[in-house]
Short mmCIF file of C-alpha atoms in Angstrom, two decimals:
data_model
loop_
_atom_site.label_atom_id
_atom_site.label_comp_id
_atom_site.label_asym_id
_atom_site.label_seq_id
_atom_site.Cartn_x
_atom_site.Cartn_y
_atom_site.Cartn_z
CA GLU A 23 0.06 -0.01 0.05
CA THR A 24 1.22 3.59 -0.93
CA GLY A 25 -0.22 5.36 2.16
CA VAL A 26 -2.23 7.53 -0.10
CA THR A 27 -6.05 7.32 0.78
CA GLN A 28 -9.06 8.64 -1.09
CA SER A 29 -12.54 8.93 -0.22
CA PRO A 30 -15.21 7.98 -1.16
CA THR A 31 -14.15 4.99 -3.21
CA HIS A 32 -17.48 5.13 -5.19
CA LEU A 33 -19.80 7.94 -5.91
CA ILE A 34 -22.91 8.34 -8.07
CA LYS A 35 -24.21 11.84 -8.93
CA THR A 36 -26.62 13.49 -11.34
CA ARG A 37 -25.83 16.01 -14.08
CA GLY A 38 -25.49 19.40 -12.85
CA GLN A 39 -24.73 18.57 -9.20
CA GLN A 40 -21.36 19.33 -7.39
CA VAL A 41 -19.08 16.83 -5.82
CA THR A 42 -15.85 16.93 -3.42
CA LEU A 43 -13.37 14.28 -3.47
CA ARG A 44 -10.93 13.92 -0.90
CA CYS A 45 -7.28 12.63 -0.49
CA SER A 46 -4.79 12.16 2.28
CA SER A 47 -1.34 12.17 1.07
CA GLN A 48 1.66 9.99 2.30
CA SER A 49 3.19 10.93 5.51
CA GLY A 50 5.91 13.75 4.73
CA HIS A 51 4.72 14.51 1.25
CA ASN A 52 4.02 18.17 0.50
CA THR A 53 2.75 17.82 -3.05
CA VAL A 54 -0.61 16.43 -4.41
CA SER A 55 -1.43 16.02 -8.05
CA TRP A 56 -4.93 15.06 -9.25
CA TYR A 57 -5.63 13.07 -12.34
CA GLN A 58 -8.78 11.85 -14.36
CA GLN A 59 -8.73 8.37 -15.80
CA ALA A 60 -11.37 7.59 -18.39
CA LEU A 61 -12.47 3.92 -18.92
CA GLY A 62 -9.73 2.23 -21.05
CA GLN A 63 -7.56 5.32 -21.06
CA GLY A 64 -4.40 6.80 -19.42
CA PRO A 65 -4.72 9.24 -16.58
CA GLN A 66 -5.02 12.89 -17.59
CA PHE A 67 -3.30 15.57 -15.30
CA ILE A 68 -5.90 18.07 -13.67
CA PHE A 69 -3.71 20.02 -11.45
CA GLN A 70 -1.01 19.95 -8.79
CA TYR A 71 -0.85 21.62 -5.25
CA TYR A 72 2.46 22.26 -3.56
CA ARG A 73 2.33 23.79 0.00
CA GLU A 74 -1.34 24.77 -0.31
CA GLU A 75 -0.78 26.44 -3.65
CA GLU A 76 -1.99 25.49 -7.10
CA ASN A 77 1.48 24.70 -8.95
CA GLY A 78 0.18 23.87 -12.42
CA ARG A 79 -2.88 22.92 -14.20
CA GLY A 80 -3.79 20.80 -17.09
CA ASN A 81 -6.46 21.18 -19.84
CA PHE A 82 -9.53 21.22 -17.55
CA PRO A 83 -12.20 23.95 -17.24
CA PRO A 84 -12.36 26.29 -14.17
CA ARG A 85 -15.40 24.18 -12.76
CA PHE A 86 -12.47 21.74 -11.68
CA SER A 87 -11.09 23.28 -8.58
CA GLY A 88 -9.05 22.26 -5.63
CA LEU A 89 -7.52 22.79 -2.24
CA GLN A 90 -4.55 21.59 -0.28
CA PHE A 91 -4.83 21.91 3.55
CA PRO A 92 -1.97 22.75 6.12
CA ASN A 93 -1.75 19.08 6.69
CA TYR A 94 -1.13 18.48 2.89
CA SER A 95 -4.12 16.62 2.41
CA SER A 96 -6.36 17.90 -0.54
CA GLU A 97 -9.73 18.18 -2.23
CA LEU A 98 -10.86 18.10 -5.73
CA ASN A 99 -14.28 19.96 -6.35
CA VAL A 100 -16.19 19.71 -9.55
CA ASN A 101 -19.11 21.82 -10.22
CA ALA A 102 -21.94 21.61 -12.68
CA LEU A 103 -21.11 17.98 -13.36
CA GLU A 104 -21.48 16.60 -16.92
CA LEU A 105 -21.91 13.03 -18.13
CA ASP A 106 -18.24 13.10 -19.38
CA ASP A 107 -16.95 13.60 -15.97
CA SER A 108 -17.57 9.84 -15.15
CA ALA A 109 -14.24 8.56 -14.47
CA LEU A 110 -11.81 7.35 -11.96
CA TYR A 111 -10.20 10.23 -10.27
CA LEU A 112 -6.70 9.57 -8.76
CA CYS A 113 -4.69 11.53 -6.40
CA ALA A 114 -0.95 11.07 -5.96
CA SER A 115 1.40 12.54 -3.66
CA SER A 116 5.12 13.17 -3.85
CA LEU A 117 7.94 14.66 -1.81
CA GLY A 118 8.50 17.49 -4.33
CA THR A 119 7.27 18.81 -7.59
CA GLY A 120 9.80 17.67 -10.18
CA ASN A 121 9.43 14.62 -12.65
CA MET A 122 11.76 12.73 -10.65
CA ASP A 123 9.83 12.89 -7.41
CA ILE A 124 7.99 9.57 -7.50
CA GLN A 125 4.36 9.98 -7.30
CA TYR A 126 2.40 7.35 -5.12
CA PHE A 127 -1.00 6.96 -6.27
CA GLY A 128 -4.14 6.26 -4.30
CA ALA A 129 -6.58 3.62 -5.30
CA GLY A 130 -9.01 6.30 -6.68
CA THR A 131 -12.54 7.54 -6.43
CA ARG A 132 -15.00 6.07 -9.06
CA LEU A 133 -17.36 8.89 -10.05
CA SER A 134 -20.61 8.00 -12.07
CA VAL A 135 -22.59 10.96 -13.57
CA LEU A 136 -26.15 9.94 -14.61
CA GLN B 8 3.00 16.84 -30.17
CA GLN B 9 2.05 16.17 -26.77
CA GLN B 10 0.86 12.67 -27.48
CA VAL B 11 2.36 9.36 -26.33
CA LYS B 12 0.99 6.39 -28.37
CA GLN B 13 1.03 3.05 -26.78
CA SER B 14 0.70 -0.46 -28.53
CA PRO B 15 -0.67 -3.04 -28.23
CA GLN B 16 -3.85 -2.26 -26.46
CA SER B 17 -3.80 -5.88 -25.10
CA LEU B 18 -1.33 -8.64 -25.00
CA ILE B 19 -1.47 -12.38 -23.96
CA VAL B 20 1.90 -14.09 -23.24
CA GLN B 21 2.58 -17.61 -21.97
CA LYS B 22 4.15 -17.86 -18.60
CA GLY B 23 7.85 -17.81 -18.98
CA GLY B 24 7.61 -15.69 -22.24
CA ILE B 25 8.70 -12.26 -22.92
CA SER B 26 6.18 -9.41 -22.88
CA ILE B 27 6.94 -6.40 -25.13
CA ILE B 28 5.03 -3.11 -24.90
CA ASN B 29 5.94 -0.18 -27.23
CA CYS B 30 5.39 3.59 -26.93
CA ALA B 31 6.19 6.43 -29.46
CA TYR B 32 6.40 10.24 -28.83
CA GLU B 33 6.45 13.22 -30.83
CA ASN B 34 7.86 15.98 -28.50
CA THR B 35 11.62 15.83 -28.64
CA ALA B 36 11.66 18.07 -25.47
CA PHE B 37 10.51 14.95 -23.39
CA ASP B 38 13.25 13.72 -21.12
CA TYR B 39 11.82 11.33 -18.49
CA PHE B 40 9.92 8.13 -19.70
CA PRO B 41 8.42 6.16 -16.88
CA TRP B 42 6.51 3.02 -16.93
CA TYR B 43 3.66 2.39 -14.51
CA GLN B 44 1.83 -0.68 -13.51
CA GLN B 45 -1.79 -0.88 -12.53
CA PHE B 46 -3.66 -3.76 -10.84
CA PRO B 47 -7.46 -3.76 -10.96
CA GLY B 48 -8.90 -1.54 -8.05
CA LYS B 49 -5.63 0.12 -7.44
CA GLY B 50 -3.92 3.30 -8.55
CA PRO B 51 -0.93 3.10 -10.87
CA ALA B 52 2.54 2.40 -9.48
CA LEU B 53 5.90 3.31 -10.93
CA LEU B 54 7.64 0.22 -12.07
CA ILE B 55 10.77 1.74 -13.94
CA ALA B 56 11.90 4.87 -15.57
CA ILE B 57 14.57 5.89 -17.99
CA ARG B 58 16.24 9.40 -19.32
CA PRO B 59 17.42 9.74 -22.77
CA ASP B 60 21.06 9.66 -21.98
CA VAL B 61 21.03 5.97 -21.83
CA SER B 62 19.51 3.43 -24.41
CA GLU B 63 18.76 0.74 -21.87
CA LYS B 64 17.91 0.39 -18.18
CA LYS B 65 17.19 -3.02 -16.42
CA GLU B 66 15.64 -3.75 -13.05
CA GLY B 67 15.28 -7.31 -12.24
CA ARG B 68 13.00 -8.88 -14.96
CA PHE B 69 11.98 -5.51 -16.29
CA THR B 70 13.98 -3.65 -19.04
CA ILE B 71 13.27 -0.27 -20.84
CA SER B 72 14.94 -0.02 -24.24
CA PHE B 73 15.13 3.70 -25.50
CA ASN B 74 15.56 4.83 -29.09
CA LYS B 75 16.13 8.60 -29.28
CA SER B 76 16.48 8.99 -33.06
CA ALA B 77 13.10 6.84 -33.66
CA LYS B 78 11.49 8.58 -30.68
CA GLN B 79 10.32 5.15 -29.18
CA PHE B 80 10.62 3.32 -26.12
CA SER B 81 9.70 -0.02 -24.99
CA LEU B 82 9.14 -2.20 -21.80
CA HIS B 83 10.16 -5.85 -21.84
CA ILE B 84 9.29 -8.17 -19.14
CA MET B 85 11.39 -11.34 -19.14
CA ASP B 86 10.33 -14.70 -17.83
CA SER B 87 6.72 -13.27 -17.63
CA GLN B 88 4.54 -14.55 -14.55
CA PRO B 89 0.86 -14.66 -13.80
CA GLY B 90 1.35 -12.13 -11.25
CA ASP B 91 2.55 -9.69 -13.99
CA SER B 92 -0.99 -9.50 -15.31
CA ALA B 93 -1.94 -5.97 -15.31
CA THR B 94 -2.35 -2.81 -17.33
CA TYR B 95 0.84 -1.06 -18.07
CA PHE B 96 1.24 2.66 -18.94
CA CYS B 97 3.95 4.37 -20.42
CA ALA B 98 4.37 8.11 -20.03
CA ALA B 99 6.78 11.07 -20.73
CA SER B 100 7.57 14.53 -19.29
CA ARG B 101 10.08 17.24 -19.94
CA GLY B 102 12.44 19.10 -17.78
CA SER B 103 11.33 19.52 -14.33
CA ASN B 104 7.83 19.55 -15.44
CA TYR B 105 5.82 17.29 -13.33
CA GLN B 106 2.97 16.92 -15.89
CA LEU B 107 3.20 13.27 -17.01
CA ILE B 108 1.62 12.63 -20.51
CA TRP B 109 0.27 9.11 -20.39
CA GLY B 110 -0.20 6.46 -23.09
CA ALA B 111 -3.62 4.71 -23.25
CA GLY B 112 -2.38 1.62 -21.58
CA THR B 113 -1.82 -2.10 -22.43
CA LYS B 114 -3.72 -4.80 -20.60
CA LEU B 115 -1.23 -7.68 -20.20
CA ILE B 116 -2.52 -11.29 -19.40
CA ILE B 117 -0.02 -14.06 -18.59
CA LYS B 118 -1.29 -17.57 -19.33
CA PRO B 119 -0.20 -20.10 -16.88
#
């Protein structure tokens, strides 16, 4: 196990609703990255948080937002849910922000939008 | 230019055989190429990674071969075991940029 925990494991929402996903990073890690993994696809980078600040963002609309807390845990919020938001959402924590900093992934939250 | 193309989509190999998964990229600025392994119900886990200053890296039964001129890299799993059955992803990033660009994945099944 990686020590990265995500909650909830599964979630069902309807179109237009809002959702909050949570991630507890591995002990000592100050960086959290969020990814969206559609069925049969590789993960797509959403954004990264480093010491409570957004440190970069992928090609996702503003209705995808996040937070990182002083204990380095993190939330991903998605507003105005669309059917295409149905996916596995992965959180990864790392010691730093560089590409050599190994990212340890949680098991993900499976979001279904009906 | 940001894409990483991975093949095959699925692969069946007999126990003890060699599994080979290939990836190709376009962006010559990429300089970090990891492979991730994902089991059902789990997040991806880093398996092995390479930088373009070497043409091959080996860790146990896992080897990455890198061809800079062809902009291709591949994962070889020697003496494949049923426990290797998983989905494998290649990825790439550039410089200190943490944003990994991922391939679409290869579902590997090792038949006993």
